[in-house]
């Protein structure tokens, strides 16, 4: 058993896992409403989930890698467990790493790791939408509503319309735009200039950012588009 964080494996760092369980299912936010005369409150489920925190303990068998390990296990990144290597988690090593010297060559490291609520597919599912001027079917195989990332190249400066399951998004395309990115996960739309500058495009948009239901979805577009693709961005609890 090993893990990979930001492309580097614990085996490569000579780090052995003593304790590092995968994240528990995240808690779903809800609201309890008390109604006079009703024996129990009404529970309103929300579409938001909280982050989870896991205690981790490792043994480092190469004293010379100690500082490298501390630098590696710092900040945020993608984390993959070897026994479920088709999925990754967004992980955060922000807490203190406590170190215990076992002997001159072995250190024990202990810390808390925070995780976003969902696991994501390592293999991106990207579908070409260039010719989707009438509805095409897009499948979300995850267990949660997906927040896709759509990228397209405009062919001219005009309005572009994207229809996802009947929900409409209109975007006015500026002349400087060489590519447009719609990131439903980050709730942002921006365009990329010829100098690779990213510019916020939200003020020039009207409508709903695309979301993909579990199972079948239908997408089409109209306007001046020379190329378009969608990263489904599937996720699981």
mmCIF file of C-alpha atoms in Angstrom:
data_model
loop_
_atom_site.group_PDB
_atom_site.id
_atom_site.type_symbol
_atom_site.label_atom_id
_atom_site.label_comp_id
_atom_site.label_asym_id
_atom_site.label_seq_id
_atom_site.Cartn_x
_atom_site.Cartn_y
_atom_site.Cartn_z
ATOM 1 C CA UNK A 1 0.000 0.000 0.000
ATOM 2 C CA UNK A 2 1.326 3.418 -0.974
ATOM 3 C CA UNK A 3 -0.013 6.798 -2.037
ATOM 4 C CA UNK A 4 0.827 9.378 -4.680
ATOM 5 C CA UNK A 5 0.706 13.098 -3.935
ATOM 6 C CA UNK A 6 1.268 15.617 -6.705
ATOM 7 C CA UNK A 7 2.810 12.974 -8.927
ATOM 8 C CA UNK A 8 5.314 11.605 -6.389
ATOM 9 C CA UNK A 9 4.812 8.286 -4.567
ATOM 10 C CA UNK A 10 5.468 7.446 -0.920
ATOM 11 C CA UNK A 11 7.543 4.477 -2.109
ATOM 12 C CA UNK A 12 9.806 6.840 -4.014
ATOM 13 C CA UNK A 13 10.309 8.819 -0.797
ATOM 14 C CA UNK A 14 10.958 5.636 1.241
ATOM 15 C CA UNK A 15 7.920 6.460 3.355
ATOM 16 C CA UNK A 16 5.906 3.573 4.798
ATOM 17 C CA UNK A 17 2.255 4.015 5.729
ATOM 18 C CA UNK A 18 1.493 3.106 9.338
ATOM 19 C CA UNK A 19 -1.967 4.677 9.396
ATOM 20 C CA UNK A 20 -3.662 6.479 6.529
ATOM 21 C CA UNK A 21 -7.279 5.521 5.823
ATOM 22 C CA UNK A 22 -9.192 6.923 2.860
ATOM 23 C CA UNK A 23 -11.564 9.791 3.668
ATOM 24 C CA UNK A 24 -14.911 8.991 5.247
ATOM 25 C CA UNK A 25 -18.063 9.939 3.375
ATOM 26 C CA UNK A 26 -18.463 13.675 3.763
ATOM 27 C CA UNK A 27 -21.303 15.055 5.872
ATOM 28 C CA UNK A 28 -24.135 16.666 3.914
ATOM 29 C CA UNK A 29 -25.324 20.033 5.141
ATOM 30 C CA UNK A 30 -28.946 20.237 6.200
ATOM 31 C CA UNK A 31 -31.320 22.564 7.947
ATOM 32 C CA UNK A 32 -33.691 21.579 10.749
ATOM 33 C CA UNK A 33 -36.955 23.527 10.793
ATOM 34 C CA UNK A 34 -39.192 23.300 13.842
ATOM 35 C CA UNK A 35 -42.910 23.596 13.111
ATOM 36 C CA UNK A 36 -45.198 24.299 16.078
ATOM 37 C CA UNK A 37 -47.394 21.299 16.788
ATOM 38 C CA UNK A 38 -45.197 18.871 14.830
ATOM 39 C CA UNK A 39 -43.494 16.156 16.876
ATOM 40 C CA UNK A 40 -40.235 16.204 14.884
ATOM 41 C CA UNK A 41 -38.460 18.929 12.922
ATOM 42 C CA UNK A 42 -38.487 18.992 9.128
ATOM 43 C CA UNK A 43 -35.071 18.245 7.602
ATOM 44 C CA UNK A 44 -34.141 20.201 4.471
ATOM 45 C CA UNK A 45 -31.215 18.581 2.667
ATOM 46 C CA UNK A 46 -28.768 20.878 0.880
ATOM 47 C CA UNK A 47 -26.416 20.170 -2.016
ATOM 48 C CA UNK A 48 -23.325 21.125 -0.012
ATOM 49 C CA UNK A 49 -20.882 18.806 1.737
ATOM 50 C CA UNK A 50 -18.177 19.534 4.309
ATOM 51 C CA UNK A 51 -14.493 18.691 4.073
ATOM 52 C CA UNK A 52 -13.169 15.672 5.942
ATOM 53 C CA UNK A 53 -10.011 15.331 8.026
ATOM 54 C CA UNK A 54 -7.923 12.161 8.420
ATOM 55 C CA UNK A 55 -5.066 11.404 10.798
ATOM 56 C CA UNK A 56 -2.019 9.977 9.050
ATOM 57 C CA UNK A 57 1.099 8.329 10.419
ATOM 58 C CA UNK A 58 4.194 7.346 8.434
ATOM 59 C CA UNK A 59 7.625 5.829 9.026
ATOM 60 C CA UNK A 60 10.531 7.374 7.130
ATOM 61 C CA UNK A 61 13.407 4.934 6.623
ATOM 62 C CA UNK A 62 15.769 7.275 4.781
ATOM 63 C CA UNK A 63 17.004 10.036 7.046
ATOM 64 C CA UNK A 64 18.441 11.936 4.078
ATOM 65 C CA UNK A 65 14.948 12.428 2.621
ATOM 66 C CA UNK A 66 13.507 14.034 5.750
ATOM 67 C CA UNK A 67 13.549 17.622 4.485
ATOM 68 C CA UNK A 68 12.372 16.533 1.053
ATOM 69 C CA UNK A 69 9.379 14.765 2.607
ATOM 70 C CA UNK A 70 8.454 17.837 4.657
ATOM 71 C CA UNK A 71 8.529 19.975 1.521
ATOM 72 C CA UNK A 72 6.610 17.373 -0.482
ATOM 73 C CA UNK A 73 3.793 16.938 2.067
ATOM 74 C CA UNK A 74 2.949 20.635 2.088
ATOM 75 C CA UNK A 75 0.082 22.550 0.545
ATOM 76 C CA UNK A 76 -2.591 21.184 -1.764
ATOM 77 C CA UNK A 77 -2.687 18.690 -4.600
ATOM 78 C CA UNK A 78 -4.079 15.477 -6.031
ATOM 79 C CA UNK A 79 -3.738 12.399 -3.821
ATOM 80 C CA UNK A 80 -4.173 8.831 -5.084
ATOM 81 C CA UNK A 81 -4.283 5.670 -2.955
ATOM 82 C CA UNK A 82 -2.687 2.634 -4.620
ATOM 83 C CA UNK A 83 -5.666 0.392 -3.804
ATOM 84 C CA UNK A 84 -8.056 2.746 -5.641
ATOM 85 C CA UNK A 85 -5.779 4.186 -8.275
ATOM 86 C CA UNK A 86 -8.570 5.132 -10.693
ATOM 87 C CA UNK A 87 -9.658 7.983 -8.393
ATOM 88 C CA UNK A 88 -7.952 10.998 -6.848
ATOM 89 C CA UNK A 89 -8.796 13.321 -3.971
ATOM 90 C CA UNK A 90 -8.045 17.006 -3.570
ATOM 91 C CA UNK A 91 -5.903 16.867 -0.433
ATOM 92 C CA UNK A 92 -4.435 19.538 1.825
ATOM 93 C CA UNK A 93 -1.336 19.067 3.997
ATOM 94 C CA UNK A 94 -1.609 22.290 5.977
ATOM 95 C CA UNK A 95 -1.402 21.141 9.597
ATOM 96 C CA UNK A 96 1.768 20.646 11.631
ATOM 97 C CA UNK A 97 3.763 17.479 10.921
ATOM 98 C CA UNK A 98 4.918 16.014 14.220
ATOM 99 C CA UNK A 99 8.168 14.068 14.104
ATOM 100 C CA UNK A 100 9.374 11.381 16.491
ATOM 101 C CA UNK A 101 12.896 9.959 16.240
ATOM 102 C CA UNK A 102 12.688 6.161 16.524
ATOM 103 C CA UNK A 103 16.424 5.663 16.065
ATOM 104 C CA UNK A 104 19.220 7.321 14.091
ATOM 105 C CA UNK A 105 17.775 6.232 10.747
ATOM 106 C CA UNK A 106 13.997 6.028 11.268
ATOM 107 C CA UNK A 107 11.592 8.902 11.861
ATOM 108 C CA UNK A 108 7.873 8.630 12.597
ATOM 109 C CA UNK A 109 5.782 11.411 11.050
ATOM 110 C CA UNK A 110 2.231 12.215 12.120
ATOM 111 C CA UNK A 111 -0.169 14.814 10.722
ATOM 112 C CA UNK A 112 -3.741 15.568 9.765
ATOM 113 C CA UNK A 113 -4.761 15.671 6.117
ATOM 114 C CA UNK A 114 -7.838 17.548 4.940
ATOM 115 C CA UNK A 115 -9.830 16.398 1.925
ATOM 116 C CA UNK A 116 -12.467 17.951 -0.290
ATOM 117 C CA UNK A 117 -15.724 15.970 -0.114
ATOM 118 C CA UNK A 118 -15.447 14.142 -3.438
ATOM 119 C CA UNK A 119 -13.239 11.708 -5.311
ATOM 120 C CA UNK A 120 -12.572 12.397 -9.000
ATOM 121 C CA UNK A 121 -11.671 10.212 -11.953
ATOM 122 C CA UNK A 122 -7.935 10.110 -12.706
ATOM 123 C CA UNK A 123 -8.687 9.474 -16.374
ATOM 124 C CA UNK A 124 -10.384 12.593 -17.694
ATOM 125 C CA UNK A 125 -13.475 11.952 -19.812
ATOM 126 C CA UNK A 126 -13.287 14.572 -22.571
ATOM 127 C CA UNK A 127 -15.897 14.695 -25.330
ATOM 128 C CA UNK A 128 -15.719 16.683 -28.561
ATOM 129 C CA UNK A 129 -18.723 19.020 -28.851
ATOM 130 C CA UNK A 130 -17.606 20.900 -31.959
ATOM 131 C CA UNK A 131 -20.474 19.529 -34.072
ATOM 132 C CA UNK A 132 -23.103 19.623 -31.315
ATOM 133 C CA UNK A 133 -25.367 22.138 -33.069
ATOM 134 C CA UNK A 134 -28.229 19.817 -32.149
ATOM 135 C CA UNK A 135 -28.469 17.855 -28.912
ATOM 136 C CA UNK A 136 -25.858 15.170 -28.313
ATOM 137 C CA UNK A 137 -25.908 12.794 -25.364
ATOM 138 C CA UNK A 138 -23.277 13.138 -22.648
ATOM 139 C CA UNK A 139 -23.015 10.506 -19.920
ATOM 140 C CA UNK A 140 -22.090 11.269 -16.301
ATOM 141 C CA UNK A 141 -21.081 7.963 -14.696
ATOM 142 C CA UNK A 142 -20.270 9.473 -11.291
ATOM 143 C CA UNK A 143 -22.462 9.286 -8.206
ATOM 144 C CA UNK A 144 -22.886 13.071 -7.969
ATOM 145 C CA UNK A 145 -23.974 15.906 -10.233
ATOM 146 C CA UNK A 146 -20.867 16.801 -12.258
ATOM 147 C CA UNK A 147 -19.425 20.303 -12.578
ATOM 148 C CA UNK A 148 -17.906 20.155 -16.068
ATOM 149 C CA UNK A 149 -15.220 22.254 -17.705
ATOM 150 C CA UNK A 150 -16.036 23.391 -21.246
ATOM 151 C CA UNK A 151 -13.354 24.880 -23.499
ATOM 152 C CA UNK A 152 -14.048 26.325 -26.928
ATOM 153 C CA UNK A 153 -12.438 28.393 -29.656
ATOM 154 C CA UNK A 154 -14.634 31.163 -31.052
ATOM 155 C CA UNK A 155 -14.663 31.643 -34.817
ATOM 156 C CA UNK A 156 -15.851 35.231 -34.589
ATOM 157 C CA UNK A 157 -16.805 37.919 -32.091
ATOM 158 C CA UNK A 158 -20.475 37.359 -31.429
ATOM 159 C CA UNK A 159 -22.779 35.785 -28.878
ATOM 160 C CA UNK A 160 -22.486 32.056 -28.208
ATOM 161 C CA UNK A 161 -25.285 30.030 -26.616
ATOM 162 C CA UNK A 162 -24.785 26.737 -24.790
ATOM 163 C CA UNK A 163 -27.849 24.660 -23.914
ATOM 164 C CA UNK A 164 -27.370 21.982 -21.222
ATOM 165 C CA UNK A 165 -30.494 19.953 -20.507
ATOM 166 C CA UNK A 166 -32.599 22.966 -21.486
ATOM 167 C CA UNK A 167 -30.702 25.453 -19.302
ATOM 168 C CA UNK A 168 -29.276 28.295 -21.379
ATOM 169 C CA UNK A 169 -25.943 30.118 -21.037
ATOM 170 C CA UNK A 170 -25.269 33.119 -23.311
ATOM 171 C CA UNK A 171 -21.751 34.517 -23.672
ATOM 172 C CA UNK A 172 -20.753 37.676 -25.529
ATOM 173 C CA UNK A 173 -17.368 36.982 -27.125
ATOM 174 C CA UNK A 174 -14.784 39.822 -27.033
ATOM 175 C CA UNK A 175 -12.479 40.346 -30.013
ATOM 176 C CA UNK A 176 -9.367 39.529 -27.977
ATOM 177 C CA UNK A 177 -10.610 36.055 -27.016
ATOM 178 C CA UNK A 178 -8.605 33.192 -28.489
ATOM 179 C CA UNK A 179 -10.241 30.568 -26.254
ATOM 180 C CA UNK A 180 -13.080 30.492 -23.712
ATOM 181 C CA UNK A 181 -13.134 28.352 -20.556
ATOM 182 C CA UNK A 182 -16.323 27.641 -18.612
ATOM 183 C CA UNK A 183 -15.346 26.099 -15.271
ATOM 184 C CA UNK A 184 -18.495 25.108 -13.396
ATOM 185 C CA UNK A 185 -16.448 23.754 -10.500
ATOM 186 C CA UNK A 186 -14.821 27.130 -9.799
ATOM 187 C CA UNK A 187 -17.959 29.041 -10.892
ATOM 188 C CA UNK A 188 -15.940 31.122 -13.347
ATOM 189 C CA UNK A 189 -15.912 31.871 -17.065
ATOM 190 C CA UNK A 190 -12.852 33.491 -18.590
ATOM 191 C CA UNK A 191 -11.203 34.020 -21.942
ATOM 192 C CA UNK A 192 -7.568 33.552 -22.915
ATOM 193 C CA UNK A 193 -5.800 36.165 -25.035
ATOM 194 C CA UNK A 194 -3.028 35.660 -27.600
ATOM 195 C CA UNK A 195 -0.525 36.384 -24.789
ATOM 196 C CA UNK A 196 -2.132 33.683 -22.567
ATOM 197 C CA UNK A 197 -3.644 36.243 -20.238
ATOM 198 C CA UNK A 198 -6.799 35.009 -18.471
ATOM 199 C CA UNK A 199 -9.578 37.609 -18.322
ATOM 200 C CA UNK A 200 -12.832 37.326 -16.357
ATOM 201 C CA UNK A 201 -15.824 36.997 -18.683
ATOM 202 C CA UNK A 202 -18.586 36.658 -16.093
ATOM 203 C CA UNK A 203 -19.940 40.219 -16.646
ATOM 204 C CA UNK A 204 -20.527 39.320 -20.322
ATOM 205 C CA UNK A 205 -22.523 36.160 -19.562
ATOM 206 C CA UNK A 206 -26.173 35.534 -18.780
ATOM 207 C CA UNK A 207 -27.691 32.247 -17.636
ATOM 208 C CA UNK A 208 -26.729 29.044 -15.845
ATOM 209 C CA UNK A 209 -23.311 27.417 -15.733
ATOM 210 C CA UNK A 210 -23.568 23.849 -17.049
ATOM 211 C CA UNK A 211 -24.199 21.007 -14.593
ATOM 212 C CA UNK A 212 -24.489 17.349 -15.568
ATOM 213 C CA UNK A 213 -27.020 15.096 -13.870
ATOM 214 C CA UNK A 214 -26.157 11.513 -12.989
ATOM 215 C CA UNK A 215 -26.661 9.449 -16.133
ATOM 216 C CA UNK A 216 -27.735 10.921 -19.465
ATOM 217 C CA UNK A 217 -27.432 14.619 -20.334
ATOM 218 C CA UNK A 218 -28.001 16.578 -23.525
ATOM 219 C CA UNK A 219 -25.916 19.508 -24.789
ATOM 220 C CA UNK A 220 -25.973 21.707 -27.880
ATOM 221 C CA UNK A 221 -24.598 25.105 -28.865
ATOM 222 C CA UNK A 222 -25.084 27.873 -31.393
ATOM 223 C CA UNK A 223 -23.013 30.836 -32.525
ATOM 224 C CA UNK A 224 -19.498 31.203 -33.869
ATOM 225 C CA UNK A 225 -17.542 28.180 -32.593
ATOM 226 C CA UNK A 226 -14.704 26.473 -34.462
ATOM 227 C CA UNK A 227 -13.884 23.891 -31.751
ATOM 228 C CA UNK A 228 -15.357 22.834 -28.399
ATOM 229 C CA UNK A 229 -14.829 20.059 -25.870
ATOM 230 C CA UNK A 230 -16.163 19.189 -22.441
ATOM 231 C CA UNK A 231 -14.340 17.590 -19.514
ATOM 232 C CA UNK A 232 -17.148 15.778 -17.668
ATOM 233 C CA UNK A 233 -15.264 16.076 -14.340
ATOM 234 C CA UNK A 234 -17.013 13.051 -12.822
ATOM 235 C CA UNK A 235 -17.005 12.744 -9.053
ATOM 236 C CA UNK A 236 -18.046 10.344 -6.316
ATOM 237 C CA UNK A 237 -18.833 10.580 -2.612
#
